[in-house]
Amino acid sequence: MGRTIIGRALKNNEHLTIALDAMGGDAGPDIVIPGAALAAVRHPELRFLLVGDRSRITPLLESHPRLRDRVEIRHTDVAVSMDAKPSQALRQGRGKSSMWLAIDAVRAGEAHAAVSAGNTGALMAMARFILKTLPGISRPAIAAMWPTLRSESVVLDVGATIGADAAQLVEFAVMGEAMARCLLGLEKPTVGLLNVGVEEIKGVEQVKEAGRILRESRLPMEYAGFVEGDDIGKGTVDVVVTEGFTGNIALKAAEGTAKQLVTYLKLCLSRTLLSRLGAALASGAFRALKDRMDPRKHNGGVFLGLDGIVVKSHGGTDALGFATAVDVAVEAVRTGLVGKIKADVALMTGILRQSDADP
């Protein structure tokens, strides 16, 4: 595969190469390969660099003949375990693990993006080490696409930076707004800071200070103020900004609530003959609800703030979910997400410096 240029939007007829950590996740190649096959059908221009154990990858490609001429296999039998500590994975997998080599292909310009369902902490540690953060970004963030009553929102950070300060929250706001423009196609997304109330006097100091900066700095974004937890699902704003500890809890709570509701529905609708009859009559509506709440269709967390595109798939997803994560990577490349973030961060830095200099 020839050398490519990262960090810019693709031309319409240009091939797009995604490096896949074929050994990452709970099932490794058994999910990654069929997921890649699904993504290849959706994106005819797509090519893959499959990084992992050739003896496990090759037999799976036999079941997907249309995929075989669109992949290159880069062999390694070293994989990062799902329970490895980030520092341990960085030491032991450096230069030889499937996760490392997939990310390094982005750094080397051999791939436009990397996708992995592997250990999140290890993936972030390796991505930061290999790709580095963009100028003006102190810490990266993981941004998730969140289904809402309106459509979808971008929520960040959902696990990368624990205890972000005010300046980092402002950086997250700028990156999240850029992602919403790219992946949601919004001209001017609304941005809100997650807080315990909408009043300016509420919340911890770093959140209140970040709110003050966003209100007063004249950054080119539509800042909507503080939002609360229930505003995430409502879709009150297009971008919800928080630090990684709170964001990860919110994400897991939403996933758990969705599973809880599905379980309740099944129990209630199977309780009596009349309820079972009602369930049969409303089966179309329930299928639509299940489809809308399907986590596989919202899979793929983007590592924002890095000089390259890395997407984290849920480790326990199936082929459809993994293909969705590849979709996210494709769209991030097509729309030039990294370039937009670079430009927006540079603009933010200049505005904030000018604001500090003003009497």
Short mmCIF file of C-alpha atoms in Angstrom, two decimals:
data_model
loop_
_atom_site.label_atom_id
_atom_site.label_comp_id
_atom_site.label_asym_id
_atom_site.label_seq_id
_atom_site.Cartn_x
_atom_site.Cartn_y
_atom_site.Cartn_z
CA MET A 1 0.00 0.00 0.00
CA GLY A 2 1.34 3.40 -0.93
CA ARG A 3 2.05 6.23 1.40
CA THR A 4 -0.91 8.48 2.14
CA ILE A 5 -1.34 11.88 3.76
CA ILE A 6 -3.16 12.09 7.07
CA GLY A 7 -4.99 15.01 8.62
CA ARG A 8 -6.86 16.23 5.55
CA ALA A 9 -10.16 15.53 3.79
CA LEU A 10 -10.15 12.95 0.99
CA LYS A 11 -10.83 13.61 -2.65
CA ASN A 12 -13.91 11.83 -4.00
CA ASN A 13 -12.02 9.20 -6.00
CA GLU A 14 -9.24 8.56 -3.50
CA HIS A 15 -8.78 5.20 -1.79
CA LEU A 16 -9.05 5.23 1.97
CA THR A 17 -6.95 2.86 4.10
CA ILE A 18 -7.92 1.89 7.64
CA ALA A 19 -5.52 -0.02 9.88
CA LEU A 20 -7.35 -2.57 12.03
CA ASP A 21 -6.06 -4.08 15.24
CA ALA A 22 -7.27 -7.55 14.26
CA MET A 23 -6.43 -9.04 17.67
CA GLY A 24 -8.24 -6.46 19.82
CA GLY A 25 -11.52 -7.04 21.66
CA ASP A 26 -13.15 -10.04 23.25
CA ALA A 27 -13.25 -12.08 20.03
CA GLY A 28 -10.38 -10.63 17.97
CA PRO A 29 -10.36 -11.61 14.27
CA ASP A 30 -13.67 -13.50 14.58
CA ILE A 31 -15.41 -10.13 14.84
CA VAL A 32 -12.92 -7.79 13.16
CA ILE A 33 -12.84 -9.62 9.81
CA PRO A 34 -16.62 -9.89 9.27
CA GLY A 35 -16.94 -6.33 10.54
CA ALA A 36 -14.41 -5.19 7.94
CA ALA A 37 -16.38 -7.09 5.29
CA LEU A 38 -19.57 -5.21 6.20
CA ALA A 39 -17.73 -1.88 6.12
CA ALA A 40 -16.21 -2.74 2.74
CA VAL A 41 -19.70 -3.15 1.25
CA ARG A 42 -20.71 0.29 2.56
CA HIS A 43 -17.52 1.99 1.37
CA PRO A 44 -16.27 0.75 -2.03
CA GLU A 45 -13.16 2.94 -1.80
CA LEU A 46 -12.05 1.31 1.45
CA ARG A 47 -8.87 -0.71 1.88
CA PHE A 48 -7.65 -2.39 5.07
CA LEU A 49 -4.33 -3.03 6.74
CA LEU A 50 -5.06 -6.01 8.99
CA VAL A 51 -2.54 -6.25 11.81
CA GLY A 52 -2.44 -9.53 13.70
CA ASP A 53 -1.79 -13.25 13.58
CA ARG A 54 -1.80 -14.31 9.93
CA SER A 55 -2.71 -17.91 10.83
CA ARG A 56 -5.96 -16.68 12.39
CA ILE A 57 -6.76 -13.97 9.85
CA THR A 58 -6.25 -15.88 6.58
CA PRO A 59 -8.84 -18.65 7.16
CA LEU A 60 -11.48 -16.04 8.03
CA LEU A 61 -10.85 -14.19 4.77
CA GLU A 62 -11.87 -17.34 2.89
CA SER A 63 -15.45 -16.65 3.98
CA HIS A 64 -15.27 -13.11 2.59
CA PRO A 65 -13.85 -13.38 -0.95
CA ARG A 66 -14.75 -9.79 -1.85
CA LEU A 67 -12.58 -8.58 1.01
CA ARG A 68 -9.45 -10.56 0.14
CA ASP A 69 -8.18 -8.29 -2.63
CA ARG A 70 -8.75 -5.20 -0.50
CA VAL A 71 -6.54 -6.10 2.45
CA GLU A 72 -2.92 -6.32 3.38
CA ILE A 73 -1.97 -8.49 6.34
CA ARG A 74 0.83 -7.35 8.62
CA HIS A 75 1.74 -10.29 10.79
CA THR A 76 2.34 -10.21 14.51
CA ASP A 77 1.42 -12.76 17.13
CA VAL A 78 1.71 -10.25 19.98
CA ALA A 79 -1.61 -8.94 21.29
CA VAL A 80 -2.44 -6.60 24.20
CA SER A 81 -4.67 -8.34 26.74
CA MET A 82 -7.92 -6.67 27.75
CA ASP A 83 -6.85 -6.51 31.40
CA ALA A 84 -3.29 -5.21 30.86
CA LYS A 85 -2.34 -1.98 32.62
CA PRO A 86 -1.55 0.82 30.13
CA SER A 87 2.07 1.14 31.32
CA GLN A 88 2.55 -2.62 31.06
CA ALA A 89 1.03 -2.75 27.58
CA LEU A 90 3.22 0.16 26.47
CA ARG A 91 6.38 -1.61 27.64
CA GLN A 92 5.57 -5.10 26.45
CA GLY A 93 3.77 -4.24 23.21
CA ARG A 94 5.99 -1.42 22.00
CA GLY A 95 6.92 -1.89 18.38
CA LYS A 96 5.43 -5.38 18.04
CA SER A 97 1.84 -5.69 19.25
CA SER A 98 -1.08 -5.54 16.82
CA MET A 99 -2.38 -2.44 18.59
CA TRP A 100 0.95 -0.61 18.35
CA LEU A 101 1.52 -1.50 14.70
CA ALA A 102 -1.99 -0.39 13.68
CA ILE A 103 -1.51 3.03 15.28
CA ASP A 104 2.02 3.33 13.92
CA ALA A 105 0.69 2.80 10.40
CA VAL A 106 -1.21 6.09 10.84
CA ARG A 107 1.94 7.86 12.03
CA ALA A 108 3.89 6.50 9.06
CA GLY A 109 1.22 7.60 6.58
CA GLU A 110 0.39 4.04 5.56
CA ALA A 111 -3.19 4.36 6.85
CA HIS A 112 -5.59 7.24 7.26
CA ALA A 113 -6.96 5.97 10.59
CA ALA A 114 -6.72 3.08 13.06
CA VAL A 115 -9.58 1.16 14.66
CA SER A 116 -9.26 -1.16 17.66
CA ALA A 117 -11.65 -2.95 19.99
CA GLY A 118 -8.82 -3.57 22.43
CA ASN A 119 -7.92 -2.34 25.90
CA THR A 120 -8.98 1.33 26.10
CA GLY A 121 -6.26 2.48 28.48
CA ALA A 122 -3.54 0.76 26.48
CA LEU A 123 -4.91 2.14 23.22
CA MET A 124 -4.89 5.70 24.55
CA ALA A 125 -1.39 5.32 26.02
CA MET A 126 0.01 3.99 22.75
CA ALA A 127 -1.86 6.53 20.62
CA ARG A 128 -0.52 9.44 22.69
CA PHE A 129 3.01 8.04 22.60
CA ILE A 130 3.03 7.35 18.85
CA LEU A 131 0.92 10.17 17.39
CA LYS A 132 1.46 12.89 20.04
CA THR A 133 -1.08 15.55 20.90
CA LEU A 134 -1.84 18.46 18.60
CA PRO A 135 -0.28 21.87 19.33
CA GLY A 136 -2.41 23.68 21.88
CA ILE A 137 -3.96 20.49 23.31
CA SER A 138 -2.78 19.48 26.77
CA ARG A 139 -4.79 16.25 27.11
CA PRO A 140 -6.75 14.14 24.60
CA ALA A 141 -10.38 13.18 25.04
CA ILE A 142 -12.59 10.28 23.97
CA ALA A 143 -15.71 11.50 22.20
CA ALA A 144 -18.79 9.29 21.83
CA MET A 145 -21.77 9.60 19.51
CA TRP A 146 -24.81 9.61 21.79
CA PRO A 147 -28.38 8.80 20.60
CA THR A 148 -30.88 11.46 21.71
CA LEU A 149 -34.55 12.31 21.28
CA ARG A 150 -33.54 14.79 18.58
CA SER A 151 -30.90 12.78 16.72
CA GLU A 152 -27.33 12.34 18.00
CA SER A 153 -24.98 14.39 20.13
CA VAL A 154 -21.23 14.34 20.73
CA VAL A 155 -20.30 13.69 24.36
CA LEU A 156 -16.73 14.09 25.61
CA ASP A 157 -14.71 13.14 27.55
CA VAL A 158 -15.99 9.63 28.31
CA GLY A 159 -12.87 8.23 29.93
CA ALA A 160 -9.51 9.62 28.83
CA THR A 161 -8.84 12.55 31.18
CA ILE A 162 -9.90 12.22 34.81
CA GLY A 163 -10.38 15.51 36.64
CA ALA A 164 -9.89 17.98 33.77
CA ASP A 165 -9.22 21.60 34.66
CA ALA A 166 -11.02 24.62 33.17
CA ALA A 167 -8.57 25.09 30.30
CA GLN A 168 -8.85 21.43 29.32
CA LEU A 169 -12.66 21.62 29.38
CA VAL A 170 -12.46 24.57 26.99
CA GLU A 171 -10.19 22.51 24.73
CA PHE A 172 -12.74 19.68 24.84
CA ALA A 173 -15.48 22.14 23.85
CA VAL A 174 -13.50 23.28 20.80
CA MET A 175 -12.69 19.70 19.73
CA GLY A 176 -16.22 18.46 20.31
CA GLU A 177 -17.67 21.34 18.30
CA ALA A 178 -15.33 20.48 15.41
CA MET A 179 -16.37 16.83 15.58
CA ALA A 180 -20.06 17.75 15.54
CA ARG A 181 -19.51 19.85 12.42
CA CYS A 182 -17.68 16.98 10.72
CA LEU A 183 -19.63 13.89 11.78
CA LEU A 184 -23.09 15.38 12.35
CA GLY A 185 -22.93 17.84 9.47
CA LEU A 186 -23.95 20.79 11.63
CA GLU A 187 -22.93 24.28 10.54
CA LYS A 188 -22.92 25.74 14.06
CA PRO A 189 -23.38 23.11 16.79
CA THR A 190 -24.56 24.14 20.24
CA VAL A 191 -22.20 23.36 23.12
CA GLY A 192 -23.04 22.80 26.79
CA LEU A 193 -21.01 22.07 29.93
CA LEU A 194 -22.34 19.19 32.04
CA ASN A 195 -23.09 20.42 35.55
CA VAL A 196 -25.29 19.75 38.59
CA GLY A 197 -27.56 22.65 37.64
CA VAL A 198 -27.99 25.29 34.97
CA GLU A 199 -27.36 28.23 37.31
CA GLU A 200 -23.93 29.87 36.99
CA ILE A 201 -23.29 29.66 40.74
CA LYS A 202 -23.56 25.85 40.78
CA GLY A 203 -20.86 23.24 40.25
CA VAL A 204 -17.19 22.73 40.99
CA GLU A 205 -14.79 25.60 40.36
CA GLN A 206 -13.18 24.20 37.21
CA VAL A 207 -16.60 23.83 35.53
CA LYS A 208 -17.70 27.33 36.56
CA GLU A 209 -14.40 28.78 35.33
CA ALA A 210 -14.69 26.93 32.01
CA GLY A 211 -18.20 28.34 31.64
CA ARG A 212 -16.92 31.86 32.27
CA ILE A 213 -14.20 31.45 29.63
CA LEU A 214 -16.64 30.13 27.05
CA ARG A 215 -19.09 32.96 27.74
CA GLU A 216 -16.58 35.80 27.70
CA SER A 217 -13.85 34.80 25.25
CA ARG A 218 -15.80 35.34 22.01
CA LEU A 219 -14.88 31.93 20.68
CA PRO A 220 -16.68 31.18 17.40
CA MET A 221 -19.13 28.67 18.84
CA GLU A 222 -22.69 28.70 20.12
CA TYR A 223 -22.18 28.14 23.84
CA ALA A 224 -25.51 27.27 25.48
CA GLY A 225 -24.36 27.29 29.10
CA PHE A 226 -24.65 24.52 31.67
CA VAL A 227 -26.69 21.38 31.01
CA GLU A 228 -27.74 18.62 33.38
CA GLY A 229 -27.61 14.84 33.08
CA ASP A 230 -31.13 14.48 31.68
CA ASP A 231 -30.28 16.97 28.93
CA ILE A 232 -27.91 14.46 27.32
CA GLY A 233 -30.68 12.09 26.24
CA LYS A 234 -33.01 14.97 25.37
CA GLY A 235 -30.48 16.33 22.90
CA THR A 236 -30.68 19.79 24.47
CA VAL A 237 -27.29 20.62 22.92
CA ASP A 238 -25.25 19.08 20.11
CA VAL A 239 -22.05 18.80 22.17
CA VAL A 240 -21.91 17.89 25.87
CA VAL A 241 -18.57 18.62 27.56
CA THR A 242 -17.40 17.02 30.80
CA GLU A 243 -14.30 15.38 32.27
CA GLY A 244 -13.56 11.68 31.85
CA PHE A 245 -14.67 10.36 35.25
CA THR A 246 -18.15 11.87 35.04
CA GLY A 247 -18.47 11.19 31.34
CA ASN A 248 -17.62 7.51 31.68
CA ILE A 249 -20.13 7.07 34.51
CA ALA A 250 -22.81 8.81 32.43
CA LEU A 251 -22.04 6.54 29.47
CA LYS A 252 -22.19 3.32 31.52
CA ALA A 253 -25.33 4.50 33.34
CA ALA A 254 -27.07 5.14 30.01
CA GLU A 255 -26.05 1.73 28.67
CA GLY A 256 -27.28 0.05 31.86
CA THR A 257 -30.58 1.95 31.81
CA ALA A 258 -31.23 0.92 28.21
CA LYS A 259 -30.68 -2.75 29.11
CA GLN A 260 -32.88 -2.35 32.18
CA LEU A 261 -35.75 -0.91 30.13
CA VAL A 262 -35.53 -3.72 27.58
CA THR A 263 -35.64 -6.30 30.38
CA TYR A 264 -38.63 -4.59 32.01
CA LEU A 265 -40.48 -4.51 28.70
CA LYS A 266 -39.90 -8.21 28.07
CA LEU A 267 -41.13 -9.12 31.56
CA CYS A 268 -44.21 -6.93 31.36
CA LEU A 269 -45.19 -8.01 27.85
CA SER A 270 -44.94 -11.73 28.66
CA ARG A 271 -46.86 -11.60 31.95
CA THR A 272 -50.38 -12.39 30.71
CA LEU A 273 -52.10 -13.63 27.57
CA LEU A 274 -53.52 -10.15 26.96
CA SER A 275 -50.12 -8.50 27.30
CA ARG A 276 -48.60 -11.04 24.92
CA LEU A 277 -51.35 -10.29 22.42
CA GLY A 278 -50.66 -6.56 22.81
CA ALA A 279 -46.96 -7.20 22.27
CA ALA A 280 -47.72 -9.05 19.04
CA LEU A 281 -49.87 -6.20 17.77
CA ALA A 282 -47.20 -3.64 18.66
CA SER A 283 -44.27 -5.73 17.38
CA GLY A 284 -43.42 -3.20 14.66
CA ALA A 285 -43.15 -0.38 17.17
CA PHE A 286 -40.99 -2.49 19.45
CA ARG A 287 -38.67 -3.39 16.58
CA ALA A 288 -38.30 0.31 15.79
CA LEU A 289 -37.54 1.03 19.45
CA LYS A 290 -34.97 -1.74 19.59
CA ASP A 291 -33.36 -0.46 16.42
CA ARG A 292 -33.22 3.11 17.77
CA MET A 293 -31.62 1.96 21.06
CA ASP A 294 -29.22 -0.55 19.44
CA PRO A 295 -25.76 0.31 20.87
CA ARG A 296 -24.08 -1.28 17.88
CA LYS A 297 -25.33 1.57 15.70
CA HIS A 298 -23.66 4.18 17.91
CA ASN A 299 -20.37 2.34 18.44
CA GLY A 300 -17.00 4.02 18.08
CA GLY A 301 -15.28 6.52 20.36
CA VAL A 302 -12.96 8.99 18.63
CA PHE A 303 -9.69 9.92 20.33
CA LEU A 304 -9.66 13.69 19.87
CA GLY A 305 -6.60 15.89 20.27
CA LEU A 306 -4.12 13.51 18.64
CA ASP A 307 -2.22 14.13 15.41
CA GLY A 308 -4.07 11.31 13.69
CA ILE A 309 -7.36 9.45 13.85
CA VAL A 310 -7.85 6.55 16.26
CA VAL A 311 -11.29 5.05 16.92
CA LYS A 312 -12.10 2.76 19.85
CA SER A 313 -14.73 0.10 19.28
CA HIS A 314 -16.53 -1.53 22.19
CA GLY A 315 -14.61 -4.69 23.07
CA GLY A 316 -17.70 -6.88 23.28
CA THR A 317 -19.48 -5.75 20.12
CA ASP A 318 -20.33 -7.92 17.12
CA ALA A 319 -19.48 -7.50 13.44
CA LEU A 320 -22.21 -4.87 12.90
CA GLY A 321 -20.93 -2.83 15.84
CA PHE A 322 -17.33 -3.04 14.64
CA ALA A 323 -18.40 -1.96 11.15
CA THR A 324 -20.06 1.08 12.74
CA ALA A 325 -16.75 2.01 14.40
CA VAL A 326 -15.09 1.76 10.99
CA ASP A 327 -17.85 4.02 9.61
CA VAL A 328 -16.92 6.63 12.23
CA ALA A 329 -13.25 6.44 11.23
CA VAL A 330 -14.14 6.77 7.54
CA GLU A 331 -16.29 9.85 8.15
CA ALA A 332 -13.62 11.45 10.34
CA VAL A 333 -11.09 11.03 7.53
CA ARG A 334 -13.43 12.13 4.74
CA THR A 335 -14.33 15.36 6.53
CA GLY A 336 -10.76 16.21 7.54
CA LEU A 337 -11.46 16.11 11.28
CA VAL A 338 -7.85 16.45 12.42
CA GLY A 339 -7.27 19.44 10.17
CA LYS A 340 -10.42 21.17 11.44
CA ILE A 341 -9.40 20.62 15.06
CA LYS A 342 -5.92 22.00 14.34
CA ALA A 343 -7.39 25.13 12.80
CA ASP A 344 -9.97 25.61 15.56
CA VAL A 345 -7.43 25.10 18.36
CA ALA A 346 -5.06 27.61 16.74
CA LEU A 347 -7.93 30.09 16.51
CA MET A 348 -8.91 29.41 20.14
CA THR A 349 -5.34 29.94 21.33
CA GLY A 350 -5.11 33.28 19.56
CA ILE A 351 -8.46 34.51 20.91
CA LEU A 352 -7.68 33.49 24.48
CA ARG A 353 -4.27 35.18 24.33
CA GLN A 354 -5.88 38.35 23.06
CA SER A 355 -8.52 38.18 25.81
CA ASP A 356 -5.79 37.82 28.45
CA ALA A 357 -3.93 40.80 26.96
CA ASP A 358 -6.97 43.08 26.90
CA PRO A 359 -7.21 45.40 29.94
#
